[in-house]
């Protein structure tokens, strides 16, 4: 069943409808509107329907064809209300910036469309005598306004050395790559079985919860990912209350305290939640880093990860 591939015929149409709704909301931006809540519920429903289709075929979203899986992961990503609000906020800023640029150059009559989505490249743009469209990678969802402005100027006015430098600098950050890896990890999990070949995430959770949270933290869903990656060894998906740990760590060569630390790091995301600073979503706050450093083998883990980076 692992090799089974499920194709969802209308999923691209569904994504285009959602992008249209987001663009409409961005044109009439209200972060607390009824329509935003409606859209959030629509995303939850669509993701659940896809999951039900997979379950009926005794499969998981990991069994979707590449295109279907990519769109499902994007939909599921936006079921996290914080991500949806951030996505909408930046779509709104992109729209205002683009409208200003077109107006300044006497092209305000162009029909404009803007989308942020799970794109392979950094951005795409099309411009004709009547319309202009800009599609930007979801990796820029938490980018500063200067980066978003550089993207719009490049898309509408053509590339410049300065804007290309600004865009590429942000695209090389861990902040950018973590979003893309989180999108990849959403569907790429083994069938939510906490038992790996060498390590059991349930057992490790109980140990970490007892030692660092006084056994007070409610257990999230725990799963191993299919993706072997060093740069992102795990992530916490708040919308599903799920921690996914990279299969890289389910190995006899990996010390137990390393797996415990990665699990502890992800549980801290659940414990501390998200803080908004100057309109940007921050998860690795000073409080988070202070808690992280309390891990009793923190220095040993840091040394081990640094030494083992190339092997992982």
Short mmCIF file of C-alpha atoms in Angstrom, two decimals:
data_model
loop_
_atom_site.label_atom_id
_atom_site.label_comp_id
_atom_site.label_asym_id
_atom_site.label_seq_id
_atom_site.Cartn_x
_atom_site.Cartn_y
_atom_site.Cartn_z
CA UNK A 1 0.00 0.00 0.00
CA UNK A 2 3.01 2.26 0.54
CA UNK A 3 3.54 2.54 -3.25
CA UNK A 4 -0.08 3.47 -3.93
CA UNK A 5 -0.48 6.91 -5.51
CA UNK A 6 -3.73 8.85 -5.17
CA UNK A 7 -4.56 11.55 -7.73
CA UNK A 8 -7.10 14.23 -6.78
CA UNK A 9 -8.62 15.51 -10.01
CA UNK A 10 -10.00 18.88 -8.88
CA UNK A 11 -7.48 19.86 -6.22
CA UNK A 12 -5.81 22.58 -8.36
CA UNK A 13 -9.23 24.14 -8.99
CA UNK A 14 -9.89 24.07 -5.24
CA UNK A 15 -6.55 25.79 -4.58
CA UNK A 16 -7.33 28.50 -7.16
CA UNK A 17 -10.69 29.14 -5.47
CA UNK A 18 -8.97 29.52 -2.08
CA UNK A 19 -6.34 31.86 -3.57
CA UNK A 20 -9.16 33.93 -5.07
CA UNK A 21 -10.88 34.18 -1.68
CA UNK A 22 -7.62 35.21 0.00
CA UNK A 23 -7.01 37.88 -2.66
CA UNK A 24 -10.57 39.18 -2.22
CA UNK A 25 -10.07 39.38 1.56
CA UNK A 26 -6.72 41.14 1.07
CA UNK A 27 -8.50 43.71 -1.10
CA UNK A 28 -10.89 44.38 1.81
CA UNK A 29 -8.49 43.64 4.66
CA UNK A 30 -10.04 43.00 8.08
CA UNK A 31 -8.09 40.60 10.28
CA UNK A 32 -11.10 39.83 12.49
CA UNK A 33 -13.75 39.59 9.80
CA UNK A 34 -16.43 36.93 9.62
CA UNK A 35 -15.17 36.08 6.13
CA UNK A 36 -11.73 35.21 7.50
CA UNK A 37 -13.31 32.77 9.96
CA UNK A 38 -15.34 31.33 7.10
CA UNK A 39 -12.20 30.86 5.01
CA UNK A 40 -10.40 29.22 7.94
CA UNK A 41 -13.25 26.74 8.33
CA UNK A 42 -13.24 26.08 4.57
CA UNK A 43 -9.55 25.18 4.73
CA UNK A 44 -10.12 22.83 7.67
CA UNK A 45 -13.00 21.15 5.85
CA UNK A 46 -11.09 20.73 2.57
CA UNK A 47 -8.06 19.25 4.36
CA UNK A 48 -10.33 16.84 6.26
CA UNK A 49 -12.06 15.72 3.05
CA UNK A 50 -8.69 14.94 1.44
CA UNK A 51 -7.63 12.98 4.53
CA UNK A 52 -10.92 11.03 4.44
CA UNK A 53 -10.36 10.16 0.77
CA UNK A 54 -6.92 8.80 1.66
CA UNK A 55 -8.25 6.87 4.66
CA UNK A 56 -10.95 5.21 2.52
CA UNK A 57 -8.18 3.92 0.27
CA UNK A 58 -6.22 2.71 3.30
CA UNK A 59 -3.56 5.33 2.69
CA UNK A 60 -2.35 8.70 4.05
CA UNK A 61 -1.73 12.09 2.37
CA UNK A 62 1.86 10.88 1.87
CA UNK A 63 0.40 8.59 -0.82
CA UNK A 64 -0.94 11.49 -2.88
CA UNK A 65 0.73 12.22 -6.22
CA UNK A 66 3.38 14.95 -5.95
CA UNK A 67 1.14 17.76 -7.22
CA UNK A 68 -1.84 16.74 -5.07
CA UNK A 69 0.38 16.29 -2.01
CA UNK A 70 1.94 19.72 -2.50
CA UNK A 71 -1.45 21.45 -2.66
CA UNK A 72 -2.83 19.42 0.27
CA UNK A 73 0.20 20.42 2.38
CA UNK A 74 -0.38 24.08 1.51
CA UNK A 75 -4.07 23.87 2.46
CA UNK A 76 -3.17 22.07 5.70
CA UNK A 77 -0.46 24.64 6.46
CA UNK A 78 -3.05 27.43 6.32
CA UNK A 79 -5.41 25.62 8.71
CA UNK A 80 -3.07 27.05 11.35
CA UNK A 81 -4.96 30.31 11.96
CA UNK A 82 -1.76 32.21 12.78
CA UNK A 83 -0.26 31.22 9.43
CA UNK A 84 -3.48 32.14 7.63
CA UNK A 85 -3.56 35.60 9.22
CA UNK A 86 0.11 36.14 8.40
CA UNK A 87 -0.48 34.94 4.83
CA UNK A 88 -3.41 37.35 4.46
CA UNK A 89 -1.55 40.27 6.06
CA UNK A 90 1.36 39.94 3.64
CA UNK A 91 -0.93 39.43 0.63
CA UNK A 92 -2.54 42.72 1.63
CA UNK A 93 0.85 44.47 1.81
CA UNK A 94 1.92 43.02 -1.55
CA UNK A 95 -1.34 44.23 -3.11
CA UNK A 96 -0.97 47.77 -1.73
CA UNK A 97 2.65 47.93 -2.88
CA UNK A 98 1.81 46.65 -6.36
CA UNK A 99 -1.16 49.01 -6.70
CA UNK A 100 1.06 51.96 -5.73
CA UNK A 101 3.76 50.98 -8.25
CA UNK A 102 1.23 50.58 -11.09
CA UNK A 103 -0.45 53.87 -10.22
CA UNK A 104 2.91 55.66 -10.11
CA UNK A 105 3.73 54.38 -13.61
CA UNK A 106 0.28 55.17 -15.05
CA UNK A 107 -0.79 51.52 -15.24
CA UNK A 108 -3.52 51.57 -12.59
CA UNK A 109 -6.06 50.13 -15.06
CA UNK A 110 -4.24 46.78 -15.18
CA UNK A 111 -6.17 43.90 -13.63
CA UNK A 112 -3.92 42.75 -10.80
CA UNK A 113 -3.77 39.36 -9.08
CA UNK A 114 -1.38 38.33 -6.31
CA UNK A 115 -0.88 34.92 -4.71
CA UNK A 116 1.43 33.43 -2.08
CA UNK A 117 1.63 29.67 -2.47
CA UNK A 118 3.79 26.54 -2.37
CA UNK A 119 5.92 27.58 -5.35
CA UNK A 120 9.02 25.77 -6.63
CA UNK A 121 10.97 28.99 -7.30
CA UNK A 122 11.10 32.31 -5.45
CA UNK A 123 8.47 34.13 -7.50
CA UNK A 124 6.75 34.22 -10.89
CA UNK A 125 5.20 37.13 -12.75
CA UNK A 126 3.20 37.72 -15.92
CA UNK A 127 2.30 41.05 -17.44
CA UNK A 128 0.24 41.92 -20.48
CA UNK A 129 -1.49 45.01 -21.84
CA UNK A 130 -4.51 44.35 -19.62
CA UNK A 131 -3.33 42.34 -16.60
CA UNK A 132 -0.47 41.62 -14.21
CA UNK A 133 -0.10 38.61 -11.92
CA UNK A 134 2.47 37.91 -9.20
CA UNK A 135 2.96 34.54 -7.52
CA UNK A 136 5.33 34.40 -4.54
CA UNK A 137 6.74 31.43 -2.62
CA UNK A 138 5.16 30.64 0.75
CA UNK A 139 8.70 30.82 2.15
CA UNK A 140 8.28 34.62 2.21
CA UNK A 141 5.23 34.41 4.51
CA UNK A 142 7.15 36.00 7.39
CA UNK A 143 9.45 38.24 5.33
CA UNK A 144 9.95 41.91 6.31
CA UNK A 145 8.20 44.55 4.20
CA UNK A 146 11.48 45.51 2.50
CA UNK A 147 11.76 41.98 1.08
CA UNK A 148 8.11 41.96 -0.04
CA UNK A 149 8.58 45.33 -1.72
CA UNK A 150 11.68 44.02 -3.52
CA UNK A 151 9.65 41.05 -4.80
CA UNK A 152 6.86 43.26 -6.16
CA UNK A 153 9.28 45.71 -7.81
CA UNK A 154 11.17 42.82 -9.44
CA UNK A 155 7.93 41.26 -10.68
CA UNK A 156 6.44 44.47 -12.10
CA UNK A 157 9.46 46.59 -13.04
CA UNK A 158 12.10 43.97 -13.77
CA UNK A 159 15.08 42.78 -11.78
CA UNK A 160 17.59 45.16 -10.23
CA UNK A 161 20.86 44.27 -8.54
CA UNK A 162 19.74 45.66 -5.19
CA UNK A 163 16.33 43.94 -5.15
CA UNK A 164 17.84 40.63 -6.26
CA UNK A 165 20.34 40.87 -3.39
CA UNK A 166 17.54 41.57 -0.86
CA UNK A 167 15.40 38.68 -2.13
CA UNK A 168 18.22 36.15 -2.26
CA UNK A 169 19.51 37.16 1.17
CA UNK A 170 16.15 36.33 2.77
CA UNK A 171 15.73 33.18 0.69
CA UNK A 172 19.03 31.89 2.11
CA UNK A 173 17.87 32.24 5.73
CA UNK A 174 16.74 29.38 7.94
CA UNK A 175 13.47 31.28 8.43
CA UNK A 176 12.69 30.86 4.72
CA UNK A 177 13.82 27.24 4.39
CA UNK A 178 12.02 26.18 7.59
CA UNK A 179 8.66 27.22 6.12
CA UNK A 180 9.29 25.16 2.99
CA UNK A 181 10.47 22.18 5.02
CA UNK A 182 7.42 22.45 7.26
CA UNK A 183 5.22 22.33 4.16
CA UNK A 184 7.10 19.23 2.98
CA UNK A 185 6.83 17.52 6.36
CA UNK A 186 3.06 17.98 6.71
CA UNK A 187 2.22 15.06 4.42
CA UNK A 188 5.49 13.18 4.58
CA UNK A 189 4.91 11.18 7.74
CA UNK A 190 4.76 7.50 8.43
CA UNK A 191 1.26 6.42 9.48
CA UNK A 192 1.48 8.41 12.74
CA UNK A 193 3.13 5.51 14.52
CA UNK A 194 5.30 6.77 17.40
CA UNK A 195 7.23 3.49 17.38
CA UNK A 196 10.32 3.70 15.20
CA UNK A 197 12.93 1.03 14.53
CA UNK A 198 15.05 2.17 17.47
CA UNK A 199 13.12 4.83 19.37
CA UNK A 200 9.55 5.12 20.66
CA UNK A 201 8.33 8.72 20.70
CA UNK A 202 5.61 7.94 23.26
CA UNK A 203 8.20 6.71 25.74
CA UNK A 204 10.52 9.65 25.08
CA UNK A 205 7.63 12.10 25.46
CA UNK A 206 6.74 10.67 28.88
CA UNK A 207 10.37 11.03 29.98
CA UNK A 208 10.79 14.60 28.67
CA UNK A 209 7.39 15.68 29.96
CA UNK A 210 8.23 14.40 33.45
CA UNK A 211 11.73 15.93 33.55
CA UNK A 212 11.05 19.36 32.05
CA UNK A 213 7.30 20.08 32.27
CA UNK A 214 6.47 18.45 35.61
CA UNK A 215 4.29 15.99 33.65
CA UNK A 216 1.84 18.84 32.97
CA UNK A 217 2.06 19.05 29.16
CA UNK A 218 -0.80 17.41 27.25
CA UNK A 219 0.63 14.87 24.82
CA UNK A 220 0.44 15.94 21.17
CA UNK A 221 0.22 13.49 18.28
CA UNK A 222 3.67 12.03 17.64
CA UNK A 223 4.99 10.79 14.30
CA UNK A 224 8.16 10.00 12.38
CA UNK A 225 8.64 11.78 9.03
CA UNK A 226 9.60 10.06 5.79
CA UNK A 227 12.06 12.84 5.07
CA UNK A 228 15.65 12.46 6.19
CA UNK A 229 16.94 15.97 6.75
CA UNK A 230 19.54 17.65 8.93
CA UNK A 231 18.39 21.25 8.64
CA UNK A 232 14.96 20.46 10.04
CA UNK A 233 15.04 17.52 12.42
CA UNK A 234 11.48 18.07 13.59
CA UNK A 235 8.57 20.46 13.69
CA UNK A 236 5.48 21.20 15.75
CA UNK A 237 2.28 21.63 13.76
CA UNK A 238 -0.04 23.60 16.04
CA UNK A 239 -3.14 23.20 13.84
CA UNK A 240 -3.01 19.42 14.34
CA UNK A 241 -1.21 19.51 17.70
CA UNK A 242 1.35 17.16 16.16
CA UNK A 243 5.10 16.78 16.56
CA UNK A 244 6.91 15.24 13.58
CA UNK A 245 10.48 14.01 14.09
CA UNK A 246 12.83 13.33 11.17
CA UNK A 247 13.45 9.67 10.41
CA UNK A 248 17.14 10.62 10.35
CA UNK A 249 17.15 10.33 14.15
CA UNK A 250 15.63 6.85 14.33
CA UNK A 251 19.06 5.26 14.15
CA UNK A 252 21.18 3.24 16.58
CA UNK A 253 24.08 5.63 15.89
CA UNK A 254 22.08 8.57 17.24
CA UNK A 255 22.29 8.93 21.05
CA UNK A 256 18.98 8.93 22.88
CA UNK A 257 19.68 12.36 24.41
CA UNK A 258 19.81 13.85 20.87
CA UNK A 259 16.34 12.52 20.00
CA UNK A 260 15.10 13.71 23.41
CA UNK A 261 16.47 17.19 22.75
CA UNK A 262 14.82 17.51 19.32
CA UNK A 263 11.52 16.33 20.83
CA UNK A 264 11.97 18.77 23.75
CA UNK A 265 12.65 21.62 21.29
CA UNK A 266 9.41 20.91 19.41
CA UNK A 267 7.43 20.55 22.64
CA UNK A 268 8.67 24.00 23.65
CA UNK A 269 6.86 25.37 20.58
CA UNK A 270 3.65 23.88 21.99
CA UNK A 271 4.45 25.15 25.50
CA UNK A 272 5.46 28.72 24.61
CA UNK A 273 3.19 29.25 21.60
CA UNK A 274 3.71 32.15 19.19
CA UNK A 275 4.63 35.74 19.94
CA UNK A 276 4.00 38.59 17.52
CA UNK A 277 6.68 41.29 17.45
CA UNK A 278 6.14 44.31 15.20
CA UNK A 279 3.71 42.34 13.05
CA UNK A 280 6.04 39.37 12.58
CA UNK A 281 5.47 35.84 13.87
CA UNK A 282 8.25 34.89 16.28
CA UNK A 283 8.63 31.38 17.70
CA UNK A 284 12.25 31.35 18.89
CA UNK A 285 11.89 34.10 21.48
CA UNK A 286 14.29 34.85 24.36
CA UNK A 287 12.01 32.85 26.66
CA UNK A 288 12.06 29.93 24.23
CA UNK A 289 15.87 29.96 24.00
CA UNK A 290 16.16 30.22 27.79
CA UNK A 291 13.97 27.12 28.20
CA UNK A 292 15.88 25.30 25.48
CA UNK A 293 19.19 25.88 27.26
CA UNK A 294 17.78 24.17 30.36
CA UNK A 295 18.09 20.78 28.65
CA UNK A 296 20.63 18.96 30.80
CA UNK A 297 22.68 17.68 27.84
CA UNK A 298 22.40 20.93 25.88
CA UNK A 299 26.16 21.38 25.30
CA UNK A 300 26.64 17.70 24.43
CA UNK A 301 23.77 17.86 21.91
CA UNK A 302 25.20 21.00 20.30
CA UNK A 303 28.60 19.37 19.91
CA UNK A 304 27.12 16.11 18.61
CA UNK A 305 24.93 17.86 16.02
CA UNK A 306 27.81 20.03 14.83
CA UNK A 307 30.10 17.02 14.52
CA UNK A 308 27.49 14.82 12.85
CA UNK A 309 26.01 17.37 10.44
CA UNK A 310 27.68 15.97 7.34
CA UNK A 311 26.81 12.37 8.26
CA UNK A 312 23.13 13.22 8.85
#
